[in-house]
Coordinates of C-alpha atoms and ligand atoms in Angstrom, one line a residue:
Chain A
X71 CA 17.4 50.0 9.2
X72 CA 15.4 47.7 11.6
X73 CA 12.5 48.9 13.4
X74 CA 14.7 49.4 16.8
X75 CA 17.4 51.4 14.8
X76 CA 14.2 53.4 13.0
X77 CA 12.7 54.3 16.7
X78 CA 16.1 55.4 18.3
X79 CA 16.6 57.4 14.9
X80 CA 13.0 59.1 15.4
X81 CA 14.0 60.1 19.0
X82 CA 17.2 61.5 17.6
X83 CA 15.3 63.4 15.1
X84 CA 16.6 61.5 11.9
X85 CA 14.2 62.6 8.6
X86 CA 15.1 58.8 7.2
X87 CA 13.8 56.8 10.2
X88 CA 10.8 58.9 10.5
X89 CA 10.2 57.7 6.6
X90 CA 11.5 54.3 7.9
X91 CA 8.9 53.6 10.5
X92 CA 6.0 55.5 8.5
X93 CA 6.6 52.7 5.4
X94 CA 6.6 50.0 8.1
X95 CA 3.5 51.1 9.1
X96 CA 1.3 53.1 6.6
X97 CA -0.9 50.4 5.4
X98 CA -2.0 49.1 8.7
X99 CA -3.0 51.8 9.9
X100 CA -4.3 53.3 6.6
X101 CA -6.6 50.2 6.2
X102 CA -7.9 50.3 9.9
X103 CA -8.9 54.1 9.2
X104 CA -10.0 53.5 5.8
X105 CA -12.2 50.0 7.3
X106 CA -13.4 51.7 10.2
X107 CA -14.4 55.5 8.5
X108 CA -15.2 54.5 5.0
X109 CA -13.8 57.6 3.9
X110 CA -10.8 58.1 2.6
X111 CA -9.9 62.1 3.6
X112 CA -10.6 61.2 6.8
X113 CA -8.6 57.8 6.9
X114 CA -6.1 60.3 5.6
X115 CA -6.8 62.5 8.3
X116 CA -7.1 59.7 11.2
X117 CA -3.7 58.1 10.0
X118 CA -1.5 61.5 9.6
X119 CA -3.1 61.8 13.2
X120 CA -1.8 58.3 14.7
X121 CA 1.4 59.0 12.8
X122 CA 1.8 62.6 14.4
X123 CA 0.7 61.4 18.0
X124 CA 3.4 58.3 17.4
X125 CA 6.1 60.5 16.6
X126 CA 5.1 62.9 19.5
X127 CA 5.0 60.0 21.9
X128 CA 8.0 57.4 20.5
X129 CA 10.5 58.6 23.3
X130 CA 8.4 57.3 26.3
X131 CA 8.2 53.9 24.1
X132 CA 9.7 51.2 26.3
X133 CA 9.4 48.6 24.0
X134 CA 7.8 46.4 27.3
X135 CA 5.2 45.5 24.3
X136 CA 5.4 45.0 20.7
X137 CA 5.8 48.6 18.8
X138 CA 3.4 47.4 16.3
X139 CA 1.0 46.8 19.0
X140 CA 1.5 49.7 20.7
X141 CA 1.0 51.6 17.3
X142 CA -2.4 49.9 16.5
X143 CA -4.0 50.4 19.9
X144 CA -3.0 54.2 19.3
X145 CA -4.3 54.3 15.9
X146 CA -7.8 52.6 17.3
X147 CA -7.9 54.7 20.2
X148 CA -7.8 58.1 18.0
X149 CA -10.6 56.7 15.5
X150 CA -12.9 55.8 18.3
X151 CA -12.0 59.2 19.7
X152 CA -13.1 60.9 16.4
X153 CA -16.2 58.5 16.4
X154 CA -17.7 59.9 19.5
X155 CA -16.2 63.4 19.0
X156 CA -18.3 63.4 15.8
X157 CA -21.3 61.6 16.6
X158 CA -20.5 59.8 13.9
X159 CA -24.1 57.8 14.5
X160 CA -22.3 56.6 17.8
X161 CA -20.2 53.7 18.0
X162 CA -23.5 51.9 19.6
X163 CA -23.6 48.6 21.2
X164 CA -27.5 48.7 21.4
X165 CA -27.8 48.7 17.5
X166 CA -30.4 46.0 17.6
X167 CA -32.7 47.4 14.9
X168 CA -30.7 46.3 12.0
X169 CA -29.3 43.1 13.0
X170 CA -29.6 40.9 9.6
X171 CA -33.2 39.6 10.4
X172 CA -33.9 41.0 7.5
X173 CA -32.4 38.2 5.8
X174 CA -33.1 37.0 2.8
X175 CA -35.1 33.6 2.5
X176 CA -32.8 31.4 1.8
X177 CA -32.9 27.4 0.0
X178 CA -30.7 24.4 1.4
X179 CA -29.4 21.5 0.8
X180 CA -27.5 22.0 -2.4
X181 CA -23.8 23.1 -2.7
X182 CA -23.8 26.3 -4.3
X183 CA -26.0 28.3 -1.8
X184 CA -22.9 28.7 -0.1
X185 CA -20.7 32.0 0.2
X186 CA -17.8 29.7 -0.4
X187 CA -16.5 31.2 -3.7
X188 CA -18.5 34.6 -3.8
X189 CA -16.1 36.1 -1.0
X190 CA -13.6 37.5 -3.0
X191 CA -11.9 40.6 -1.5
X192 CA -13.7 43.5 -3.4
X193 CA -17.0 42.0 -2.5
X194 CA -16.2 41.4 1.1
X195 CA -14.6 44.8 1.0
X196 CA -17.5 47.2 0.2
X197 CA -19.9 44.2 2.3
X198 CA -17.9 45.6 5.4
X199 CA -18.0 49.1 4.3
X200 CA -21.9 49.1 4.1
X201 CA -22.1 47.2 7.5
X202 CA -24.1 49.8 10.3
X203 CA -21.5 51.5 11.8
X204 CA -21.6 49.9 15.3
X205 CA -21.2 46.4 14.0
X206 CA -18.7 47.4 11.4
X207 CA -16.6 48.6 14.5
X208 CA -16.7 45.3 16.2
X209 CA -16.2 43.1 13.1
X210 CA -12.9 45.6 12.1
X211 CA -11.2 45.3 15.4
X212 CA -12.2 41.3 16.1
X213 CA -12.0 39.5 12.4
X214 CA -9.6 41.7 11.0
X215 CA -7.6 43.4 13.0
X216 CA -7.3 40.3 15.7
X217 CA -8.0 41.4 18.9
X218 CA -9.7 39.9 21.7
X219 CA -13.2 40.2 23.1
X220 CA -11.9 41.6 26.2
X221 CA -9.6 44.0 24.6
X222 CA -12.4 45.5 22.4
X223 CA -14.6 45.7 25.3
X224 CA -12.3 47.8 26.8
X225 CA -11.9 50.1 24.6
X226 CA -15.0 50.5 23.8
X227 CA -16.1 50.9 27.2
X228 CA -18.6 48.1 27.1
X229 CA -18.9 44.1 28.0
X230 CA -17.8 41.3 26.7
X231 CA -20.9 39.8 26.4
X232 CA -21.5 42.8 24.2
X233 CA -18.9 42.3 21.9
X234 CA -19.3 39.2 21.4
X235 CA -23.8 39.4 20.6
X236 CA -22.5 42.4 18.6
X237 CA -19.8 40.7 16.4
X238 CA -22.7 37.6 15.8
X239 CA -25.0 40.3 14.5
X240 CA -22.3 41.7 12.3
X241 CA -21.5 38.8 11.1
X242 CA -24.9 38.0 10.0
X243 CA -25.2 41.4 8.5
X244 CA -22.5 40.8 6.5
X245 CA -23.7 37.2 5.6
X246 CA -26.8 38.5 4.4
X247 CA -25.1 41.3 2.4
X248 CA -23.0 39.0 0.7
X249 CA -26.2 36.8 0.1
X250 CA -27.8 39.5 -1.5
X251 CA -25.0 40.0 -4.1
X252 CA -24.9 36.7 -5.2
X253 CA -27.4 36.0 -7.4
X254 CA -25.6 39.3 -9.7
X255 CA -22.7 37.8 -9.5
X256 CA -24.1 34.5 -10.9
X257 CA -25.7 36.4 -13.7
X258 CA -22.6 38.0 -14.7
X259 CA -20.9 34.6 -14.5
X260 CA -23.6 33.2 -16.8
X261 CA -23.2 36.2 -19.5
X262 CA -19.5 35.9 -19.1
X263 CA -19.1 32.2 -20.0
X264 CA -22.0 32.5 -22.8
Chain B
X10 CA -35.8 21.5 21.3
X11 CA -32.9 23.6 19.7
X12 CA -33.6 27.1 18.6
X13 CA -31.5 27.5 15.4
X14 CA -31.0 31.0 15.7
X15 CA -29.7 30.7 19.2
X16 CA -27.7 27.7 18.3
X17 CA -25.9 30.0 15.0
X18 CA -25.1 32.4 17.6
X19 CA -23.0 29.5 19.1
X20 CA -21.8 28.7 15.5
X21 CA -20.1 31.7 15.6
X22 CA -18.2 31.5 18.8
X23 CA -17.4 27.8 17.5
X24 CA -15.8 29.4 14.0
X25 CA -13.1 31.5 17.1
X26 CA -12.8 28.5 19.6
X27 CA -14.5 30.5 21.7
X28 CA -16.9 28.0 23.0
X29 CA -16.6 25.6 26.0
X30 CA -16.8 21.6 25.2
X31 CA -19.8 20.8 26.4
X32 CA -21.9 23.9 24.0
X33 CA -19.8 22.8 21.0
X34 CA -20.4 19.1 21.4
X35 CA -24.0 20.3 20.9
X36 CA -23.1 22.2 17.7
X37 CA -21.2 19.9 16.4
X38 CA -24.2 17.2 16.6
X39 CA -26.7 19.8 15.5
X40 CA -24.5 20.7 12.1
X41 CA -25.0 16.6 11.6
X42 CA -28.6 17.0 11.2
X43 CA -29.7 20.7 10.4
X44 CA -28.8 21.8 6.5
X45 CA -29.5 25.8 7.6
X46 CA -27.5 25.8 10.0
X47 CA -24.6 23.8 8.9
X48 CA -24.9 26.5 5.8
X49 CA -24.8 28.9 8.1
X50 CA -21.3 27.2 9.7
X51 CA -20.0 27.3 6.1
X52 CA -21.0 30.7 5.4
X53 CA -19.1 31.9 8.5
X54 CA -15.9 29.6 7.4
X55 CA -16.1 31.3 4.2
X56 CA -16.0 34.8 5.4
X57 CA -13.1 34.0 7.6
X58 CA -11.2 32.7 4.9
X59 CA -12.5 35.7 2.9
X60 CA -11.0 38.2 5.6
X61 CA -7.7 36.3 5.9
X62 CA -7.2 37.1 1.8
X63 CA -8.3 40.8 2.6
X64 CA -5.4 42.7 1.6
X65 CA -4.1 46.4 2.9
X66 CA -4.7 49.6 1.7
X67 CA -2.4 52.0 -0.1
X68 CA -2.1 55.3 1.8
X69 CA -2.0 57.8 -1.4
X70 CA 1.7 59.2 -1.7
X71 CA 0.7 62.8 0.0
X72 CA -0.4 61.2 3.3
X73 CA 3.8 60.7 4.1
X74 CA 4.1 64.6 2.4
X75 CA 1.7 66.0 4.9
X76 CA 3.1 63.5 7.7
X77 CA 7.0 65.1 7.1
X78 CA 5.8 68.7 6.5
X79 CA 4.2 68.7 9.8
X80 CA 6.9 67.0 11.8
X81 CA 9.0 70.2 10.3
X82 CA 6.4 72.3 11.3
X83 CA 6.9 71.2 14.8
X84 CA 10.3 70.6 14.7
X85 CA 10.4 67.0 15.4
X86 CA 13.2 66.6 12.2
X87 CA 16.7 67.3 12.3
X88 CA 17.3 69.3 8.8
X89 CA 19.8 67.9 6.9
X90 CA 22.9 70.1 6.1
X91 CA 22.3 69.5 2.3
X92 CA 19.2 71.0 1.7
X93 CA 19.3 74.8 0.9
X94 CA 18.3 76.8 3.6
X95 CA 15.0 77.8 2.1
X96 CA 13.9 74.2 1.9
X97 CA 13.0 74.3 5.4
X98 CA 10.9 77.5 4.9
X99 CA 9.2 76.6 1.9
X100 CA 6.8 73.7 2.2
X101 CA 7.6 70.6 0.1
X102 CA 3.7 69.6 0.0
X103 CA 2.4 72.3 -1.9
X104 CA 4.0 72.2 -5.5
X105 CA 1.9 75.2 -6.8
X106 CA 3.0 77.2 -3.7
X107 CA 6.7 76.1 -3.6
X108 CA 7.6 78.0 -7.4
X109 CA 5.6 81.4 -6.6
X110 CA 7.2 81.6 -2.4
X111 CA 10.3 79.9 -2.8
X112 CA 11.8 82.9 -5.4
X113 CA 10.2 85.4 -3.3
X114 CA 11.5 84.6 0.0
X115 CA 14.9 83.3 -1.7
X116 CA 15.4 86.8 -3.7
X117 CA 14.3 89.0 -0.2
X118 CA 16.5 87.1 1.9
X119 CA 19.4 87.6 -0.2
X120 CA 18.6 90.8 -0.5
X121 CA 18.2 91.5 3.5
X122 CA 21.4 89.3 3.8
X123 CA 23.6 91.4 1.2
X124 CA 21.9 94.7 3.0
X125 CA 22.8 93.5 6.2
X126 CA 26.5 92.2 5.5
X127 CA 26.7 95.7 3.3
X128 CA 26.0 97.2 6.8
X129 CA 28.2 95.3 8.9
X130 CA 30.9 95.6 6.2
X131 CA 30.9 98.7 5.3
X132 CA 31.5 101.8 7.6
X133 CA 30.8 104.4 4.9
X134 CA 28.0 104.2 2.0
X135 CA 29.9 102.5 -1.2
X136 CA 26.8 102.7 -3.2
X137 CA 27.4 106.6 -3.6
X138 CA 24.3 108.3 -1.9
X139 CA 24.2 111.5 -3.2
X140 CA 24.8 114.2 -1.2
X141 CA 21.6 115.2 -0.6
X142 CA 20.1 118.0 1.2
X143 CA 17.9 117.5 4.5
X144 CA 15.0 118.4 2.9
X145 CA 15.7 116.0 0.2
X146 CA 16.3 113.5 2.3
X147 CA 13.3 114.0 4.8
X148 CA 11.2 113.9 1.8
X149 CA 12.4 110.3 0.5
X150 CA 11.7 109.2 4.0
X151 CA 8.5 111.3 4.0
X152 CA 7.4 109.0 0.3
X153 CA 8.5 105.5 2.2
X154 CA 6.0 106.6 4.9
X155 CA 3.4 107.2 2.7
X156 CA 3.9 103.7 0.7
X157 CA 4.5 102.0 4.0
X158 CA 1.0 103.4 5.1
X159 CA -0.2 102.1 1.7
X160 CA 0.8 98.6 2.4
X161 CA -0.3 98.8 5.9
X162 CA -4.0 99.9 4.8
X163 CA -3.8 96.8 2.5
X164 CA -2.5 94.5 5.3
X165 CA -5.5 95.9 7.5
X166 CA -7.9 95.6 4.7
X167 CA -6.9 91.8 3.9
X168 CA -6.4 90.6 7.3
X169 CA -9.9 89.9 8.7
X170 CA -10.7 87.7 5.1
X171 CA -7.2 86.2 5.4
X172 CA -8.0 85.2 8.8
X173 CA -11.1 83.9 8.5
X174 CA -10.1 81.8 5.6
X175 CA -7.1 80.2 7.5
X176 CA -9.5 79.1 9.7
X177 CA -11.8 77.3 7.0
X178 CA -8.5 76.2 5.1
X179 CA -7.7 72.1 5.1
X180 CA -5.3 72.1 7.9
X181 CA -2.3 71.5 6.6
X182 CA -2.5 74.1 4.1
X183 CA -3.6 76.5 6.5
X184 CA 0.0 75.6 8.9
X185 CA 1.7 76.2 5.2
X186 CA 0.3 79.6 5.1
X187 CA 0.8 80.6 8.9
X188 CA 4.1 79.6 8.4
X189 CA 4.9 81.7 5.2
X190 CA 3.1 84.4 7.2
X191 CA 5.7 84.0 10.0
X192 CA 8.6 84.2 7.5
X193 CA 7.2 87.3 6.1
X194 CA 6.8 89.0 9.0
X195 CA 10.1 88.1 10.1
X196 CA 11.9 89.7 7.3
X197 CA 9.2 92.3 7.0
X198 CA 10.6 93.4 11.0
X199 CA 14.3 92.4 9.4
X200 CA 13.7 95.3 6.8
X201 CA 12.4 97.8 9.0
X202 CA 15.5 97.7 11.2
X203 CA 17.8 97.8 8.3
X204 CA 15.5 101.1 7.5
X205 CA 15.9 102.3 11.0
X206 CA 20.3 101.6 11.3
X207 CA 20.3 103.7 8.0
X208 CA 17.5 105.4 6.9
X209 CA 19.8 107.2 3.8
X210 CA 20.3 103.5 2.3
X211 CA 17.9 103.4 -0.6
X212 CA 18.3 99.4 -0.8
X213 CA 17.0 99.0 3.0
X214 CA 13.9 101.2 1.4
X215 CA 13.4 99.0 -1.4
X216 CA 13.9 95.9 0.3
X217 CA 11.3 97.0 2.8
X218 CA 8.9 97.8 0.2
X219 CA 9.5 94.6 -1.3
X220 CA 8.7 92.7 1.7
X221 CA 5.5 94.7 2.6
X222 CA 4.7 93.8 -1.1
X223 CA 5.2 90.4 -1.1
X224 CA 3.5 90.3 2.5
X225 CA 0.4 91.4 0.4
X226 CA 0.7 89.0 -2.2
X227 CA 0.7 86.3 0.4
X228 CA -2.3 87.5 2.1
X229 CA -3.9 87.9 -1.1
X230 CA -2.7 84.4 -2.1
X231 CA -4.9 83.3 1.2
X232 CA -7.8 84.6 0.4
X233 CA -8.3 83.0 -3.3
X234 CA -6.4 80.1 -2.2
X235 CA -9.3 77.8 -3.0
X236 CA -7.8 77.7 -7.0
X237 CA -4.5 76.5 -5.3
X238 CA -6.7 73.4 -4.6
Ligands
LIG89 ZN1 -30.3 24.5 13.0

């Protein structure tokens, strides 16, 4: 079933191409909730929500963009919906307190200061996951999920300009995060090889 | 003079393409010369690279359960012919539900259905009644009243903690139990008529009871229903 046959088959109320266009789907929008929420009953929550609200919707889908597309923006829309709603420490632009100035000193000039190596998935995965909130958010939508300054800006209802200082901070945050688990992860390496 | 904090936040505009010529020109010349900041440049290479080998998330298995049971719910799916009829009632995401409700609505519905085709079918009693008196007769009717107002002070009694539980109930589970609650009361109101179109029929007494029964058992099912978890 392609993804065209699956959508007609939803409108038509077929069990097999809701099933169809959930498997297409379920990780994307799983791993956005999970990324962006941290926690996985309400990633549950978030996605059986984009899921419901898709199915709900998929007969005014005119296919004038890509369904994926359409899908995602949905998904992001309904977590930053829950974000507010909740208070969740507010998806805040102005989160200037904790922008990685805190970093730690640092040494150059030799080749394994470098994160090059250290940023294997599980350790870039729980980095992200103990960014602040705010710049998590930004990071999410721009390095992972791809979209554009402008587009986040939109959605979040603030300016480019913003995203952009906001996604830098993040981005340090994260550098220093990894930084910080490095030197454990040499250790281990040391014990391992001994 | 270039600030190199300033200038990183330029590095990492330069990582997207996101800078004009002239402002990465600059960058590019300062990386030449400045080992924290061309560190920094790496650093930002490697977590893009890191992010690109990021990989997605398994949903767990019940997400797509709760996903189909609530398109049922709201009857966004076409059932398919093949299923037995009480596969629509009986929700498929609750295995420790499904064994208890499914034989209890299954055996009441047959039983409603047999009543009511025993009804339709048949003009005079064939289960023989016996010919009882009035008096006889008013006082079976007089015991169902009593053990319908039995039931009903049960119902009452359970119906505020039922309530209130529903509403503190995972979703989901909570549209699982409204539904069953739904069905119940449905054949609950199925029974009574059968009681009403022949009040001699000693099955349309029993069925009723049965349902008012299993009504309670539901309700009381509710109200404990944290074990179910
Ligand atoms: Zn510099």
């Amino acid at each position: 079933m392609t993804e065209a046959q699956a959508i007609a088959g939803c409108v038509a109320g077929d069990p097999q191409a809701f099933e169809v266009l959930y498997n297409m789907h379920k990780r994307r929008v799983y791993s956005l909730c999970m990324r962006m929420v941290r926690d996985p009953a309400e990633a549950e929550d978030l996605s059986q929500e984009a899921f419901m609200q898709l199915f709900r919707k998929i007969g005014t889908f005119r296919g004038d963009s890509a369904f994926s597309t359409w899908m995602h923006r949905l998904t992001v829309n309904i977590i930053l919906m829950r974000i507010r709603k909740k208070g969740l420490d507010q998806v805040s632009l102005d989160q200037d307190r904790d922008d990685g100035q805190d970093l730690p000193p640092r040494e150059y000039g030799s080749e394994d200061i470098d994160l090059l190596g250290v940023v294997d998935r599980i350790t870039l995965e729980k980095a992200i996951a103990a960014l602040p909130r705010g710049y998590r958010t930004v990071f999410v939508l721009h390095d992972i999920e791809g979209y554009e300054h402008n587009e986040i800006a939109r959605m979040m209802g603030c300016s480019v300009g913003n995203s952009k200082s906001q996604l830098f901070k993040a981005r340090l945050k994260l550098r220093s995060l990894l930084l910080e688990k490095k030197p454990k992860l040499e250790k281990k390496q040391l014990k391992a090889s001994r | 003079m270039i600030n190199c904090p300033d200038l990183q936040e330029d590095v990492s505009l330069w990582v997207d393409g996101e800078l004009d010529l002239t402002r990465a020109e600059t960058v590019k010349r300062h990386l030449e010369c400045c080992p924290e900041c061309a560190a920094f440049n790496r650093d930002m290479n490697a977590i893009r690279q890191g992010v690109e080998r990021l990989e997605p998330i398994e949903p767990p298995d019940r997400l797509w359960k709760s996903i189909r049971f609530q398109l049922e719910a709201e009857g966004r799916i076409r059932s398919k012919p093949k299923e037995p009829f009480w596969a629509a009632i009986v929700p498929r995401n609750f295995p420790d539900l499904k064994p208890a409700w499914s034989g209890a609505i299954l055996a009441l519905f047959l039983g409603i259905g047999s009543l009511l085709v025993y009804d339709l079918t048949t003009p005079s009693p064939v289960v023989p009644v016996p010919a009882a008196s009035t008096s006889h007769q008013e006082a079976v009717l007089e015991e169902l009243r009593k053990a319908e107002a039995n039931y009903r002070a049960a119902i009452e009694a359970l119906s505020a903690s039922s309530r209130e539980k529903l509403e503190s109930l995972d979703p989901v589970l909570a549209q699982v139990f409204h539904d069953n609650l739904a069905t119940m009361d449905y054949y609950l109101n199925e029974c009574k008529q059968a009681v009403e179109n022949s009040p001699q029929n000693p099955l349309a007494h029993r069925y009723l009871l049965a349902a008012y029964q299993k009504k309670v058992e539901l309700m009381q099912t509710i109200v404990t229903s944290d074990s179910l978890l």
